[in-house]
mmCIF file with all atom_site columns, C-alpha atoms in Angstrom:
data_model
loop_
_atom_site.group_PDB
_atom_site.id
_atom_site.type_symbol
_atom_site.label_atom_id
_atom_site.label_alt_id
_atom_site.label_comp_id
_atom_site.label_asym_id
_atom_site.label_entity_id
_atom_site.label_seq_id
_atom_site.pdbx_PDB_ins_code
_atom_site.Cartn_x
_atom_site.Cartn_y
_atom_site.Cartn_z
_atom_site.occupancy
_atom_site.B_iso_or_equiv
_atom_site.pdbx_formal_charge
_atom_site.auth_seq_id
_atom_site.auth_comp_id
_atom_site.auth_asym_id
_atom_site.auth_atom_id
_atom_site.pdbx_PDB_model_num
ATOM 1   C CA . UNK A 1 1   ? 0.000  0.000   0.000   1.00 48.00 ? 22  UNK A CA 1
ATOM 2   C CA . UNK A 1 2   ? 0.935  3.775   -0.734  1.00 57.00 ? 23  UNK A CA 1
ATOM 3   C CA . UNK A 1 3   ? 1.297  4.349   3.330   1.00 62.00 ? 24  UNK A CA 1
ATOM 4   C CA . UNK A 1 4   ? 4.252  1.346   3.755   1.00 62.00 ? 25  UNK A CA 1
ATOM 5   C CA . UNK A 1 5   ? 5.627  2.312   0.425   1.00 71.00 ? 26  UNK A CA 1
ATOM 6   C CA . UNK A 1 6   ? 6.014  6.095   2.151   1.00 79.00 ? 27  UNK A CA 1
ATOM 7   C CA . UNK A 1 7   ? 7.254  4.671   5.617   1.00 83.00 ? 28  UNK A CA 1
ATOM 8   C CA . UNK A 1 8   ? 10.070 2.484   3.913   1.00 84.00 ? 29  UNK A CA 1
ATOM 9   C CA . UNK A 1 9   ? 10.993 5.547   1.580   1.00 86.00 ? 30  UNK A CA 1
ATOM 10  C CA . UNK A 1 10  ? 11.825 7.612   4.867   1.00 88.00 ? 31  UNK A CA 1
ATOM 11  C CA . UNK A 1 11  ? 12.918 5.331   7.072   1.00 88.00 ? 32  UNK A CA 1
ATOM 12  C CA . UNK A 1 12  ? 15.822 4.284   4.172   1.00 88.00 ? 33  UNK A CA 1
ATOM 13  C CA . UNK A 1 13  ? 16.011 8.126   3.865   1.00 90.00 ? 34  UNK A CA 1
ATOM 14  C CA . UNK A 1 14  ? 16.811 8.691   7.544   1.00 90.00 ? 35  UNK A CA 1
ATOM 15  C CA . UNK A 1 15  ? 19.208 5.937   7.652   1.00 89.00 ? 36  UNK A CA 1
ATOM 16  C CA . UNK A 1 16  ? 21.156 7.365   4.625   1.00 89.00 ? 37  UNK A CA 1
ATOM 17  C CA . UNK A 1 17  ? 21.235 10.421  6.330   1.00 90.00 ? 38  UNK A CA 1
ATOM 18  C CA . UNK A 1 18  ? 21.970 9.735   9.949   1.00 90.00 ? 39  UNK A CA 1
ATOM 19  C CA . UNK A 1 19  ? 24.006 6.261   9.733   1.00 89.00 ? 40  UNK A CA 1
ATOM 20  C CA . UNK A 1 20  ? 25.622 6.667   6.172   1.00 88.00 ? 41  UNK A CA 1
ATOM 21  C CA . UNK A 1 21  ? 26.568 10.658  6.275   1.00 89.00 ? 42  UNK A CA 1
ATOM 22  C CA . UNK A 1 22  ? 24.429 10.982  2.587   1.00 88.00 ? 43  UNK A CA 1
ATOM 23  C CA . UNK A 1 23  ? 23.256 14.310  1.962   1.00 89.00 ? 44  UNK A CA 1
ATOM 24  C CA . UNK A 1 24  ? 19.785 14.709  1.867   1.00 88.00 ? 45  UNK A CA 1
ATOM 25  C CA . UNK A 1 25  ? 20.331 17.668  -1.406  1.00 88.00 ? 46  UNK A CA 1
ATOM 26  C CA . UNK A 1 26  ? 22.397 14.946  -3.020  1.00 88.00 ? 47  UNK A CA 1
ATOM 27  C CA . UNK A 1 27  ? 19.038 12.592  -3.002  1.00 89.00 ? 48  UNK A CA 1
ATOM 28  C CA . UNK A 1 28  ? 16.507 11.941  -5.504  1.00 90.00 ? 49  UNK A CA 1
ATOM 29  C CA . UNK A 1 29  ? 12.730 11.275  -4.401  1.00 89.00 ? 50  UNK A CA 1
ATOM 30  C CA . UNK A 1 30  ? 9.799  10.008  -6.493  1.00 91.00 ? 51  UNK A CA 1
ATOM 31  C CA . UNK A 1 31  ? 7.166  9.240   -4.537  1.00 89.00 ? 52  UNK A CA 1
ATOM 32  C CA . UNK A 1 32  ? 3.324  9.753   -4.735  1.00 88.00 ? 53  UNK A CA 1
ATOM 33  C CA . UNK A 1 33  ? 2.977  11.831  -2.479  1.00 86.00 ? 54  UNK A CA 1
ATOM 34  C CA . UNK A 1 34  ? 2.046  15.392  -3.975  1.00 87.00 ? 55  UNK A CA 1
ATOM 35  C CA . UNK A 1 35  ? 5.095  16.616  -2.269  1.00 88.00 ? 56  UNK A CA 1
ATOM 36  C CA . UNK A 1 36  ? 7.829  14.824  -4.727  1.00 88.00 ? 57  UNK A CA 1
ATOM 37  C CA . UNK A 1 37  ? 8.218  14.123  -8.013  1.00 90.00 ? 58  UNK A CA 1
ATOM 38  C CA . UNK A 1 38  ? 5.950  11.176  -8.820  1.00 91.00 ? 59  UNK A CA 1
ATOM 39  C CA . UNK A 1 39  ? 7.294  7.710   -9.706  1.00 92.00 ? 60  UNK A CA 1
ATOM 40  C CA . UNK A 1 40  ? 6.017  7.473   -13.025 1.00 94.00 ? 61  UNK A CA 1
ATOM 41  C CA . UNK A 1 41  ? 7.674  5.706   -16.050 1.00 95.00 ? 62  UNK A CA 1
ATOM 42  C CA . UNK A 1 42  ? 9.644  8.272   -17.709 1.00 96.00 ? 63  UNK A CA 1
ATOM 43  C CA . UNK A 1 43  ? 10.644 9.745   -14.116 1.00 94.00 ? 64  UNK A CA 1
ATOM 44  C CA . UNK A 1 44  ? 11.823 6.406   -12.525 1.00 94.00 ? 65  UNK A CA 1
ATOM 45  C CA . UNK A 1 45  ? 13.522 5.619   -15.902 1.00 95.00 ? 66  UNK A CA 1
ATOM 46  C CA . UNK A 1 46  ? 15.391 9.470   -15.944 1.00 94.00 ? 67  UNK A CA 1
ATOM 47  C CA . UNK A 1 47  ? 16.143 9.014   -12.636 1.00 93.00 ? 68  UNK A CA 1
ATOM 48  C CA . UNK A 1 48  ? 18.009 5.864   -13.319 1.00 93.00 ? 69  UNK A CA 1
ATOM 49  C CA . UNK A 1 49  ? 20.008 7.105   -16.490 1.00 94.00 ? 70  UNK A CA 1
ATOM 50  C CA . UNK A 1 50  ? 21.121 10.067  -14.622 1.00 93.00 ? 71  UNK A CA 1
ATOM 51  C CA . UNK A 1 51  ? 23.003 7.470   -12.026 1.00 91.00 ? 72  UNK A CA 1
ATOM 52  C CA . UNK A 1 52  ? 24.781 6.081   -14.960 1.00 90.00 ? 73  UNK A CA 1
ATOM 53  C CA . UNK A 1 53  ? 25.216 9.928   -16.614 1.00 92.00 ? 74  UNK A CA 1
ATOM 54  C CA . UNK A 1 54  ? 26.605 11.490  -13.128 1.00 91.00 ? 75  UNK A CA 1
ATOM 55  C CA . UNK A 1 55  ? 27.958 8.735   -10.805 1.00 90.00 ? 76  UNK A CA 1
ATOM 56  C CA . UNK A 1 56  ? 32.094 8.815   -11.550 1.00 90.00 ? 77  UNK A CA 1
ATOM 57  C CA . UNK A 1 57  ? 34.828 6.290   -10.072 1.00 89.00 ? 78  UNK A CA 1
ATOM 58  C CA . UNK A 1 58  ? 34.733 6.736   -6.484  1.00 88.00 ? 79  UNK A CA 1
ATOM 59  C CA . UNK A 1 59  ? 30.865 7.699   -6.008  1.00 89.00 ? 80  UNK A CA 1
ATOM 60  C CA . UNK A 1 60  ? 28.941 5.466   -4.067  1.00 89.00 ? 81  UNK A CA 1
ATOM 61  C CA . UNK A 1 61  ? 25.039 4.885   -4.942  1.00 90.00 ? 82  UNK A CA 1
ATOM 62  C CA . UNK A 1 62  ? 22.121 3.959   -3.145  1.00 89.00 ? 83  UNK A CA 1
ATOM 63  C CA . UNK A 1 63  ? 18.916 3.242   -5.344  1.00 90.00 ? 84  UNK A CA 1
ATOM 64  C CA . UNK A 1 64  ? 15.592 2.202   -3.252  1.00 89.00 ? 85  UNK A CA 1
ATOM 65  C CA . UNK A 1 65  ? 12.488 0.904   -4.896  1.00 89.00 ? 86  UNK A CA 1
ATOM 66  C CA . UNK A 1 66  ? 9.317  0.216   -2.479  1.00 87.00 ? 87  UNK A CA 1
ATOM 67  C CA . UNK A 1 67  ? 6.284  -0.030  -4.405  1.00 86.00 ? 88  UNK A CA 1
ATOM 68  C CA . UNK A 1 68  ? 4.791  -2.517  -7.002  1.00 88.00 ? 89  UNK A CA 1
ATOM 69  C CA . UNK A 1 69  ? 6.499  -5.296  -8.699  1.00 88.00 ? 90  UNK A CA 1
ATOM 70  C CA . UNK A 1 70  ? 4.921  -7.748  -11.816 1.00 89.00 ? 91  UNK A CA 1
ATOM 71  C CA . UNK A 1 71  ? 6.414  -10.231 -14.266 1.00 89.00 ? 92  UNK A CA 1
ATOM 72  C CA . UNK A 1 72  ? 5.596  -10.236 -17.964 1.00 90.00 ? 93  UNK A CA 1
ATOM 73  C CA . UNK A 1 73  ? 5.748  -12.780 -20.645 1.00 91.00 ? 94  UNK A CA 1
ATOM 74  C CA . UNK A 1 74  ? 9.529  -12.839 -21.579 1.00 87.00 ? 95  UNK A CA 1
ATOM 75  C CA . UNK A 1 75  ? 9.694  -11.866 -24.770 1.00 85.00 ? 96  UNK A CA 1
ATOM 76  C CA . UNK A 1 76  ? 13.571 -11.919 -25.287 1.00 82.00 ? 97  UNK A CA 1
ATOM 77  C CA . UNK A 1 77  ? 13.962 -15.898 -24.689 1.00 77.00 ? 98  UNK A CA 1
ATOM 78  C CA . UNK A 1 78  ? 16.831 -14.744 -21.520 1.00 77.00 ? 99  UNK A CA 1
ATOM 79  C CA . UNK A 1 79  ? 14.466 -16.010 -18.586 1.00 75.00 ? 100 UNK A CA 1
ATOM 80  C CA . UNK A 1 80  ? 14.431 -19.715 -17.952 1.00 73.00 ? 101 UNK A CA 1
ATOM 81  C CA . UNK A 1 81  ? 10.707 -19.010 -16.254 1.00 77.00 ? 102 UNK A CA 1
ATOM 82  C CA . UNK A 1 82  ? 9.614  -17.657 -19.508 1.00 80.00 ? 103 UNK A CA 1
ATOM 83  C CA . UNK A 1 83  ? 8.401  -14.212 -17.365 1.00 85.00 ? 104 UNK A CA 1
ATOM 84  C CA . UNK A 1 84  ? 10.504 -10.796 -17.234 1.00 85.00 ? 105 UNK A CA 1
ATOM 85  C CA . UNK A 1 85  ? 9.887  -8.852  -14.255 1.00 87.00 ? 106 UNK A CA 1
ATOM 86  C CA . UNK A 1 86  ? 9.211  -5.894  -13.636 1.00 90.00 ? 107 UNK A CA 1
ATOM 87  C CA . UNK A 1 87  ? 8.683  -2.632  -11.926 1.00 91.00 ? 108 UNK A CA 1
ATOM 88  C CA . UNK A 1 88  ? 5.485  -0.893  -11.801 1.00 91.00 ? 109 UNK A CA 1
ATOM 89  C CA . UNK A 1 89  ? 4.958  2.709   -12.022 1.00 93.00 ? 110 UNK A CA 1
ATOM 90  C CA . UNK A 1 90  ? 2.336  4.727   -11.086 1.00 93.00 ? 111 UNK A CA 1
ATOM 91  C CA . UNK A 1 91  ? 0.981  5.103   -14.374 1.00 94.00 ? 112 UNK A CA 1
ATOM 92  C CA . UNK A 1 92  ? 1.232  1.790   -15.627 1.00 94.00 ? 113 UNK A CA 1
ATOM 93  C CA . UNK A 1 93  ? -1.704 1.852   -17.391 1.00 95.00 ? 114 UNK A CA 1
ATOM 94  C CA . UNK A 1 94  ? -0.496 4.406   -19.703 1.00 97.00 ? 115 UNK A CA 1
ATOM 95  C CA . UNK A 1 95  ? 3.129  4.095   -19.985 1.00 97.00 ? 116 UNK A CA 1
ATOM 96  C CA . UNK A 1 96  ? 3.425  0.517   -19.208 1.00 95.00 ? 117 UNK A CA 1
ATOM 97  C CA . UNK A 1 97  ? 5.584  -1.472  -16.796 1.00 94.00 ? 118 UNK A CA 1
ATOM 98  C CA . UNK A 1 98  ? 9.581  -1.402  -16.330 1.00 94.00 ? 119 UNK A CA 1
ATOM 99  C CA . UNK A 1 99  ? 11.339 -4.732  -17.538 1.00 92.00 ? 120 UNK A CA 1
ATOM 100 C CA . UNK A 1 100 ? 14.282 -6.301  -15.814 1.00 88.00 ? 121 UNK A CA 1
ATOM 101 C CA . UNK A 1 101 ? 16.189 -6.241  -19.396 1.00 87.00 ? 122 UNK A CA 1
ATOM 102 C CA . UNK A 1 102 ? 15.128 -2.118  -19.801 1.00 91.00 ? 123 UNK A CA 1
ATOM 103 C CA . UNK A 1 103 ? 16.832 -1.822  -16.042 1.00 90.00 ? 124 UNK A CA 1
ATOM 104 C CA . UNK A 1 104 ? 20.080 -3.915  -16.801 1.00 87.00 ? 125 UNK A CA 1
ATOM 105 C CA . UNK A 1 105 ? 20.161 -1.631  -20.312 1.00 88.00 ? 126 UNK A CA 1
ATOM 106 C CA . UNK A 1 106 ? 19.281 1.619   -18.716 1.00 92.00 ? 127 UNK A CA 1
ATOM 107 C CA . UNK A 1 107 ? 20.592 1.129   -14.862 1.00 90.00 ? 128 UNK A CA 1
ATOM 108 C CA . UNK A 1 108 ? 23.002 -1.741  -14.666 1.00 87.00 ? 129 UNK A CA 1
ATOM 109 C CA . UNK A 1 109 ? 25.549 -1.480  -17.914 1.00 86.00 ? 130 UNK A CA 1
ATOM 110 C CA . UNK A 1 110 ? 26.413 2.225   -17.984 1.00 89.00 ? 131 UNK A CA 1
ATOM 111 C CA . UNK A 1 111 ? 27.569 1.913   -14.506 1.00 88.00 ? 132 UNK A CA 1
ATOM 112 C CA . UNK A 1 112 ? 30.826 3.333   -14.669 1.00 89.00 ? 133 UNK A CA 1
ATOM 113 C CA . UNK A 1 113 ? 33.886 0.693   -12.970 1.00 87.00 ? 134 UNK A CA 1
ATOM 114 C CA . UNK A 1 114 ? 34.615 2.131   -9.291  1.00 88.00 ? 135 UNK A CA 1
ATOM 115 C CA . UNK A 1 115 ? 31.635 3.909   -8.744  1.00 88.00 ? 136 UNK A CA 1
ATOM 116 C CA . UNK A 1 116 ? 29.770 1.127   -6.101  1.00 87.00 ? 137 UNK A CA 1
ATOM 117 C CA . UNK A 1 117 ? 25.754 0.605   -6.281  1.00 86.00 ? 138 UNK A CA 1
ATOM 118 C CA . UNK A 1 118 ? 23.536 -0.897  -4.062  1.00 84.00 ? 139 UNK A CA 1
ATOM 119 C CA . UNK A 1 119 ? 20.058 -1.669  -5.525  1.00 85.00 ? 140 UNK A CA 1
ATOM 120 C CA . UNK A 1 120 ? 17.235 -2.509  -2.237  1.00 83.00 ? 141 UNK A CA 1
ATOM 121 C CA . UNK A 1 121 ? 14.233 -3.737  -4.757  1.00 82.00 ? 142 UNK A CA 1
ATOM 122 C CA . UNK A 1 122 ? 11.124 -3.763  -2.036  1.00 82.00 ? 143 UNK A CA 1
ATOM 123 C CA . UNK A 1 123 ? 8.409  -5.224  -4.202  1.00 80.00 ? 144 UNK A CA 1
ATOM 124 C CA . UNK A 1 124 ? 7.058  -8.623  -5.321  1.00 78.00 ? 145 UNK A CA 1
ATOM 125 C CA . UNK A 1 125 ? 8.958  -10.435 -8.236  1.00 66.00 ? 146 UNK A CA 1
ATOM 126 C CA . UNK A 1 126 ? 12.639 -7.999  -7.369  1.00 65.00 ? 147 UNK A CA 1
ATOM 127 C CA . UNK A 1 127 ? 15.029 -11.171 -6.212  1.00 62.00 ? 148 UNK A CA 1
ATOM 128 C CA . UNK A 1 128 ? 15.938 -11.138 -10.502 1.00 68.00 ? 149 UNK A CA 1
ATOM 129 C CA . UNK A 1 129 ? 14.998 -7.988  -11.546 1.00 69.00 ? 150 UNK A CA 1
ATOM 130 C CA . UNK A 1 130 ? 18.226 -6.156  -12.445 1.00 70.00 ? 151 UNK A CA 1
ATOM 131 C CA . UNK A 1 131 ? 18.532 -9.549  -14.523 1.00 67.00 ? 152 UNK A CA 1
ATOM 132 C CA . UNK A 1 132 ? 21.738 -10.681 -12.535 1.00 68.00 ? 153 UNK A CA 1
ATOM 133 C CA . UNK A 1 133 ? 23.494 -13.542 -11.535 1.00 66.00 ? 154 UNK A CA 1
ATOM 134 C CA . UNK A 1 134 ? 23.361 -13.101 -8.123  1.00 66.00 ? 155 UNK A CA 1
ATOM 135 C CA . UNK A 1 135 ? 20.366 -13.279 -5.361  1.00 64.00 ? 156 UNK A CA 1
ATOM 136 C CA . UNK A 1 136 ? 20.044 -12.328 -2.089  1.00 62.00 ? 157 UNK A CA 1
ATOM 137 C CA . UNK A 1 137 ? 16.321 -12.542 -0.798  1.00 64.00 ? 158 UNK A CA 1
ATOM 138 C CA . UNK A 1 138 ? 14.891 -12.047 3.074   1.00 64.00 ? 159 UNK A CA 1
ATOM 139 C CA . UNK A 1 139 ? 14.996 -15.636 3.852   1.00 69.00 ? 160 UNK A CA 1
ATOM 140 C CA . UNK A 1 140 ? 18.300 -15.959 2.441   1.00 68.00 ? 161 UNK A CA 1
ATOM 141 C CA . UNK A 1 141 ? 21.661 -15.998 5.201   1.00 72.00 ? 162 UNK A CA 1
ATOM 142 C CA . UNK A 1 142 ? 24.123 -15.086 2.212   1.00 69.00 ? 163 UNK A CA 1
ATOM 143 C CA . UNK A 1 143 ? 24.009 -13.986 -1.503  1.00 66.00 ? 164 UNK A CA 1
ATOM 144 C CA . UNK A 1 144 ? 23.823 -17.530 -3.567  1.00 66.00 ? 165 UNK A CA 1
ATOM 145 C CA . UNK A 1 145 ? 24.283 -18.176 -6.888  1.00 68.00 ? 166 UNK A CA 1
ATOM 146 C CA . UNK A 1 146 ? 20.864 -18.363 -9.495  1.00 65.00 ? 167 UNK A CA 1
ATOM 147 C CA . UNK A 1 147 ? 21.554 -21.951 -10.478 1.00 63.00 ? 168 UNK A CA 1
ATOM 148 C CA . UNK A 1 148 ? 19.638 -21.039 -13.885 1.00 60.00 ? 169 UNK A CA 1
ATOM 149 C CA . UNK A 1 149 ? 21.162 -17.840 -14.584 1.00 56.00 ? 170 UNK A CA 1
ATOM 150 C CA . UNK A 1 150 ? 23.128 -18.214 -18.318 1.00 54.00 ? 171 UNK A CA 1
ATOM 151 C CA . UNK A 1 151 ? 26.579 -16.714 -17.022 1.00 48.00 ? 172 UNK A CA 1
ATOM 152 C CA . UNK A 1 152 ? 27.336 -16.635 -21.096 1.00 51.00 ? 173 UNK A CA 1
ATOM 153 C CA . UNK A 1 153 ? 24.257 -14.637 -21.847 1.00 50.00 ? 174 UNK A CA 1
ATOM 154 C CA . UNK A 1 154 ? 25.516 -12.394 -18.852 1.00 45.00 ? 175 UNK A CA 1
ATOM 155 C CA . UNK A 1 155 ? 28.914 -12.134 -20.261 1.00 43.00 ? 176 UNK A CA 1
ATOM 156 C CA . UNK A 1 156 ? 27.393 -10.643 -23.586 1.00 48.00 ? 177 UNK A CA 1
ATOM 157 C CA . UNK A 1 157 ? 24.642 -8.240  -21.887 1.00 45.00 ? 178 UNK A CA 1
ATOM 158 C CA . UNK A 1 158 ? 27.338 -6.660  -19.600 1.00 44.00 ? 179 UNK A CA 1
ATOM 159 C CA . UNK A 1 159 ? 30.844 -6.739  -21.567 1.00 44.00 ? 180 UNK A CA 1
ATOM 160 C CA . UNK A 1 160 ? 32.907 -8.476  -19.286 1.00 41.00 ? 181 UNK A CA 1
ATOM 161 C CA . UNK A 1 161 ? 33.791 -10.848 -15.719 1.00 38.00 ? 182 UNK A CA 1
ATOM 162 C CA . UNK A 1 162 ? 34.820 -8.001  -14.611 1.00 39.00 ? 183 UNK A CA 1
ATOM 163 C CA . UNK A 1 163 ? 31.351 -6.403  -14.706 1.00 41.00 ? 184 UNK A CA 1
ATOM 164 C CA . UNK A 1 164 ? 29.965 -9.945  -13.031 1.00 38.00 ? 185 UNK A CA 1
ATOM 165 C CA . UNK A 1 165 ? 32.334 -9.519  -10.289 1.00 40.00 ? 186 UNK A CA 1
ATOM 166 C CA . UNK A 1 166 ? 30.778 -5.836  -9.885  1.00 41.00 ? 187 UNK A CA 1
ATOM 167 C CA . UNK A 1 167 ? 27.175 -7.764  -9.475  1.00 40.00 ? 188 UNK A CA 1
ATOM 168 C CA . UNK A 1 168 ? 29.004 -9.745  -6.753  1.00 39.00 ? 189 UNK A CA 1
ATOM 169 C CA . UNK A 1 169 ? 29.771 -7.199  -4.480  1.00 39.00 ? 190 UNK A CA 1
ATOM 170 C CA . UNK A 1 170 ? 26.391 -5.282  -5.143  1.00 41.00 ? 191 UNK A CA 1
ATOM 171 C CA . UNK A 1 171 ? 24.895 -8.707  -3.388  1.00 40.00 ? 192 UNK A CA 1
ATOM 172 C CA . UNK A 1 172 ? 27.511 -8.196  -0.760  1.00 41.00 ? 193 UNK A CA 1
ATOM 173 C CA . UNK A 1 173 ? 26.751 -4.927  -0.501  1.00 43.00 ? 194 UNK A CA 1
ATOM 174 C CA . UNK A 1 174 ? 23.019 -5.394  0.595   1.00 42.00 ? 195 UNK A CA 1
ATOM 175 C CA . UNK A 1 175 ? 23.661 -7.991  2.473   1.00 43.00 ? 196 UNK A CA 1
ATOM 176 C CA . UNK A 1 176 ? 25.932 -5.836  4.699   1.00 44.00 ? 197 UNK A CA 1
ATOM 177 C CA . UNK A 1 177 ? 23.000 -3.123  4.420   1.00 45.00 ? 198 UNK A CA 1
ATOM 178 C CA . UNK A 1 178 ? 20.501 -5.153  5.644   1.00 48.00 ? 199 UNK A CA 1
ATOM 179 C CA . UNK A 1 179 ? 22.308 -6.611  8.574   1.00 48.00 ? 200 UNK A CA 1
ATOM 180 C CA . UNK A 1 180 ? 23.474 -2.837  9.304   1.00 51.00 ? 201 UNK A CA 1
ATOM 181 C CA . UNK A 1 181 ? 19.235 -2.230  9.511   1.00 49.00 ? 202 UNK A CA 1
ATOM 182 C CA . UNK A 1 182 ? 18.446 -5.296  11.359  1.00 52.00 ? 203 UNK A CA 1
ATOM 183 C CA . UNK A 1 183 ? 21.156 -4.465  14.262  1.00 55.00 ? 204 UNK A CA 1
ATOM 184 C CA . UNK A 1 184 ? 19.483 -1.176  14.925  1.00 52.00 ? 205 UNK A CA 1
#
């Protein structure tokens, strides 16, 4: 619901703030609340090509979703499942729903190397939607590996092992996070 969806956005905000030292000015907020920009298609998609157009080696990045998450048919042929999934923004209906290969195109690959991402995907259907080869879920004790995940079809969407080793420590890096939350 719209009221958890708000509570998760600032207590993650807070925590940024007071644990991490971010600066609030440095932060980007869509949220439908009439006070922020809303998380709509275009603004959610803008806001995740400007991490990829601003972040340089050395930056660190935090990117929170809370709200809605869906699966489509896959129509790609890259999900063993046969479903992509995907994000959905307020105005779905309209401008239709985010898919996990839109968010590796637009989010994931222009990551520049050294600047260090972690992605906290709050919704149902997130534990593959940055379509990577890594999972970390609430029930899970340590990132594992997605036994069905095609590392070669990885290889060829991201450039590199040295971009999969990046994925790696973004798993690491949330699993840190989340113990960091869970300790108080």
């Amino acid at each position: 619901s719209f009221f958890w969806n708000a509570v998760d956005v600032k207590n993650i905000k807070k925590y940024l703030t007071e644990v991490q030292g971010f600066n609030e000015s440095e932060m980007l907020i869509l949220m439908d609340d009439g006070n922020h920009h809303p998380p709509t298609r275009k603004n959610i998609i803008d806001a995740f090509k400007r991490i990829g157009e601003y972040s340089n080696a050395g930056d660190v990045v935090f990117v929170h979703y809370s709200g809605h998450g869906g699966r489509v048919r896959d129509t790609s042929g890259d999900e063993d499942d046969g479903y992509d999934e995907t994000l959905i923004p307020v105005d779905f209906q309209r401008a239709g729903q985010i898919v996990d290969d839109d968010i590796l195109k637009i989010l994931v690959k222009p990551i520049k190397a050294g600047v260090y991402v972690t992605v906290l995907m709050d919704c149902c259907h997130s534990g593959t939607v940055l379509d990577l080869p890594y999972r970390f879920s609430a029930d899970d004790s340590q990132m594992r590996i997605d036994q069905g995940f095609n590392m070669n079809s990885m290889l060829g969407k991201l450039g590199g092992a040295a971009d999969v080793a990046a994925c790696a420590c973004l798993g690491l890096c949330v699993a840190q996070l989340l113990a960091d939350i869970l300790a108080g």
